[in-house]
Amino acid sequence: MKKHGRRLPVFLLALLVFVIAAAGIAYGIFQAGTGAVSEDSSEIIVSIENGSGYYQIIDTLDEAGLIRNKTAAKLYVKLFAPDNLQANTYILNQNMDLKTMLDIISTGNFQYLLKTKFTIVEGSTIPDAAAHVADALGMKQNQVLKV
């Protein structure tokens, strides 16, 4: 009878150790999944459209190659949903983690906004001006004309 009484505490201790280990592994996977994609500081231009939600922004960042694990990123925004996501065109780096990128997008940090200068010659037609804007922003002329 004493042997049976000792099995329960040993089983509970083993279960507790297993749960703690599983939680630690899950946390490690989550941290790695929301970390930087690379140590390289390559700049990537990302446009966040007006009205974009968290998941659309995660998709945009993922398409740009800035997300290490899309599932972990979606879990992150579900747990720590940042406020005031701002539509704009941002210059982000591959060495930024998800929290840093979302902080930049939620504050509209001027340091990371795309800033381009160009000159439109007086007397230019709208298509000519759109061509200058498109060249400066790396876009197509018809994309500029749509705006």
mmCIF file of C-alpha atoms in Angstrom, residues 10-144:
data_model
loop_
_atom_site.group_PDB
_atom_site.id
_atom_site.type_symbol
_atom_site.label_atom_id
_atom_site.label_comp_id
_atom_site.label_asym_id
_atom_site.label_seq_id
_atom_site.Cartn_x
_atom_site.Cartn_y
_atom_site.Cartn_z
ATOM 1 C CA VAL A 10 6.186 11.196 -8.118
ATOM 2 C CA PHE A 11 3.705 11.254 -11.024
ATOM 3 C CA LEU A 12 2.554 14.774 -10.106
ATOM 4 C CA LEU A 13 6.165 15.965 -9.838
ATOM 5 C CA ALA A 14 6.992 14.443 -13.226
ATOM 6 C CA LEU A 15 3.873 16.044 -14.726
ATOM 7 C CA LEU A 16 4.823 19.423 -13.247
ATOM 8 C CA VAL A 17 8.363 19.163 -14.659
ATOM 9 C CA PHE A 18 6.918 18.215 -18.064
ATOM 10 C CA VAL A 19 4.489 21.160 -18.069
ATOM 11 C CA ILE A 20 7.237 23.612 -17.073
ATOM 12 C CA ALA A 21 9.560 22.232 -19.771
ATOM 13 C CA ALA A 22 6.815 22.406 -22.407
ATOM 14 C CA ALA A 23 5.995 26.000 -21.414
ATOM 15 C CA GLY A 24 9.688 26.929 -21.614
ATOM 16 C CA ILE A 25 10.018 25.382 -25.064
ATOM 17 C CA ALA A 26 6.839 27.123 -26.270
ATOM 18 C CA TYR A 27 8.132 30.467 -24.926
ATOM 19 C CA GLY A 28 11.479 29.919 -26.678
ATOM 20 C CA ILE A 29 9.745 29.152 -29.973
ATOM 21 C CA PHE A 30 7.561 32.260 -29.544
ATOM 22 C CA GLN A 31 10.588 34.471 -28.838
ATOM 23 C CA ALA A 32 12.503 33.043 -31.790
ATOM 24 C CA GLY A 33 9.467 33.437 -34.050
ATOM 25 C CA THR A 34 9.076 37.131 -33.255
ATOM 26 C CA GLY A 35 12.794 37.876 -33.431
ATOM 27 C CA ALA A 36 14.754 39.511 -36.213
ATOM 28 C CA VAL A 37 14.946 37.682 -39.527
ATOM 29 C CA SER A 38 18.641 38.441 -39.959
ATOM 30 C CA GLU A 39 21.577 40.183 -38.351
ATOM 31 C CA ASP A 40 22.042 41.984 -41.665
ATOM 32 C CA SER A 41 20.787 45.568 -41.592
ATOM 33 C CA SER A 42 19.350 45.551 -45.115
ATOM 34 C CA GLU A 43 16.715 48.248 -45.475
ATOM 35 C CA ILE A 44 13.331 47.195 -46.824
ATOM 36 C CA ILE A 45 10.608 49.644 -47.818
ATOM 37 C CA VAL A 46 7.145 48.623 -46.625
ATOM 38 C CA SER A 47 3.883 50.424 -47.373
ATOM 39 C CA ILE A 48 1.118 50.100 -44.808
ATOM 40 C CA GLU A 49 -2.182 50.941 -46.456
ATOM 41 C CA ASN A 50 -4.844 53.060 -44.796
ATOM 42 C CA GLY A 51 -7.331 50.869 -42.907
ATOM 43 C CA SER A 52 -4.939 47.917 -42.583
ATOM 44 C CA GLY A 53 -5.569 45.700 -39.580
ATOM 45 C CA TYR A 54 -3.051 43.730 -37.539
ATOM 46 C CA TYR A 55 -3.209 40.615 -39.694
ATOM 47 C CA GLN A 56 -2.934 42.594 -42.931
ATOM 48 C CA ILE A 57 0.159 44.323 -41.548
ATOM 49 C CA ILE A 58 1.631 40.949 -40.535
ATOM 50 C CA ASP A 59 0.949 39.687 -44.084
ATOM 51 C CA THR A 60 2.635 42.790 -45.551
ATOM 52 C CA LEU A 61 5.681 42.381 -43.302
ATOM 53 C CA ASP A 62 5.818 38.664 -44.119
ATOM 54 C CA GLU A 63 5.674 39.314 -47.876
ATOM 55 C CA ALA A 64 8.550 41.772 -47.431
ATOM 56 C CA GLY A 65 10.594 39.049 -45.717
ATOM 57 C CA LEU A 66 10.566 40.724 -42.299
ATOM 58 C CA ILE A 67 8.697 38.036 -40.340
ATOM 59 C CA ARG A 68 10.446 34.931 -39.083
ATOM 60 C CA ASN A 69 7.303 32.984 -38.101
ATOM 61 C CA LYS A 70 3.901 34.235 -39.242
ATOM 62 C CA THR A 71 1.981 32.182 -36.645
ATOM 63 C CA ALA A 72 4.108 33.568 -33.799
ATOM 64 C CA ALA A 73 3.640 37.092 -35.209
ATOM 65 C CA LYS A 74 -0.150 36.702 -35.280
ATOM 66 C CA LEU A 75 -0.083 35.371 -31.715
ATOM 67 C CA TYR A 76 2.056 38.364 -30.689
ATOM 68 C CA VAL A 77 -0.430 40.914 -32.061
ATOM 69 C CA LYS A 78 -3.285 38.993 -30.440
ATOM 70 C CA LEU A 79 -1.549 39.134 -27.046
ATOM 71 C CA PHE A 80 0.106 42.560 -27.239
ATOM 72 C CA ALA A 81 -2.043 44.453 -29.764
ATOM 73 C CA PRO A 82 -0.276 47.802 -30.270
ATOM 74 C CA ASP A 83 -2.387 50.948 -30.482
ATOM 75 C CA ASN A 84 -2.742 53.478 -33.285
ATOM 76 C CA LEU A 85 -1.232 51.649 -36.243
ATOM 77 C CA GLN A 86 -0.429 54.353 -38.785
ATOM 78 C CA ALA A 87 -0.608 53.999 -42.540
ATOM 79 C CA ASN A 88 2.551 55.217 -44.234
ATOM 80 C CA THR A 89 5.617 54.014 -46.103
ATOM 81 C CA TYR A 90 8.331 52.865 -43.716
ATOM 82 C CA ILE A 91 11.985 51.954 -44.094
ATOM 83 C CA LEU A 92 12.507 48.894 -41.897
ATOM 84 C CA ASN A 93 15.518 46.617 -41.408
ATOM 85 C CA GLN A 94 15.850 42.845 -41.428
ATOM 86 C CA ASN A 95 17.610 43.090 -38.061
ATOM 87 C CA MET A 96 14.490 44.501 -36.343
ATOM 88 C CA ASP A 97 12.318 42.224 -34.245
ATOM 89 C CA LEU A 98 8.533 42.264 -34.535
ATOM 90 C CA LYS A 99 8.036 44.422 -31.435
ATOM 91 C CA THR A 100 10.373 47.111 -32.815
ATOM 92 C CA MET A 101 8.634 47.150 -36.208
ATOM 93 C CA LEU A 102 5.163 47.381 -34.651
ATOM 94 C CA ASP A 103 6.354 50.149 -32.300
ATOM 95 C CA ILE A 104 7.570 52.100 -35.352
ATOM 96 C CA ILE A 105 4.278 51.541 -37.195
ATOM 97 C CA SER A 106 2.183 52.480 -34.153
ATOM 98 C CA THR A 107 4.090 55.700 -33.461
ATOM 99 C CA GLY A 108 4.737 56.714 -37.080
ATOM 100 C CA ASN A 109 8.353 57.344 -36.064
ATOM 101 C CA PHE A 110 9.654 60.029 -38.462
ATOM 102 C CA GLN A 111 13.124 58.472 -38.484
ATOM 103 C CA TYR A 112 11.756 55.400 -40.304
ATOM 104 C CA LEU A 113 9.378 57.138 -42.731
ATOM 105 C CA LEU A 114 10.261 57.160 -46.407
ATOM 106 C CA LYS A 115 11.217 60.712 -47.335
ATOM 107 C CA THR A 116 11.896 61.533 -50.961
ATOM 108 C CA LYS A 117 12.573 64.845 -52.652
ATOM 109 C CA PHE A 118 11.769 65.600 -56.245
ATOM 110 C CA THR A 119 11.181 68.667 -58.388
ATOM 111 C CA ILE A 120 8.262 69.221 -60.702
ATOM 112 C CA VAL A 121 9.078 71.717 -63.394
ATOM 113 C CA GLU A 122 6.612 74.554 -63.802
ATOM 114 C CA GLY A 123 4.292 73.937 -66.713
ATOM 115 C CA SER A 124 4.552 70.136 -66.492
ATOM 116 C CA THR A 125 1.466 68.135 -67.329
ATOM 117 C CA ILE A 126 -0.081 65.821 -64.756
ATOM 118 C CA PRO A 127 1.298 62.706 -66.519
ATOM 119 C CA ASP A 128 4.782 64.304 -66.595
ATOM 120 C CA ALA A 129 4.573 65.160 -62.905
ATOM 121 C CA ALA A 130 3.314 61.632 -62.140
ATOM 122 C CA ALA A 131 6.310 60.221 -64.026
ATOM 123 C CA HIS A 132 8.708 62.284 -61.836
ATOM 124 C CA VAL A 133 6.928 61.198 -58.658
ATOM 125 C CA ALA A 134 6.928 57.562 -59.801
ATOM 126 C CA ASP A 135 10.667 57.671 -60.557
ATOM 127 C CA ALA A 136 11.437 59.225 -57.170
ATOM 128 C CA LEU A 137 9.344 56.684 -55.261
ATOM 129 C CA GLY A 138 10.217 53.643 -57.328
ATOM 130 C CA MET A 139 6.644 53.196 -58.482
ATOM 131 C CA LYS A 140 4.864 53.002 -61.803
ATOM 132 C CA GLN A 141 3.299 56.103 -63.298
ATOM 133 C CA ASN A 142 -0.205 54.592 -63.351
ATOM 134 C CA GLN A 143 0.043 53.841 -59.594
ATOM 135 C CA VAL A 144 0.748 57.520 -58.939
#
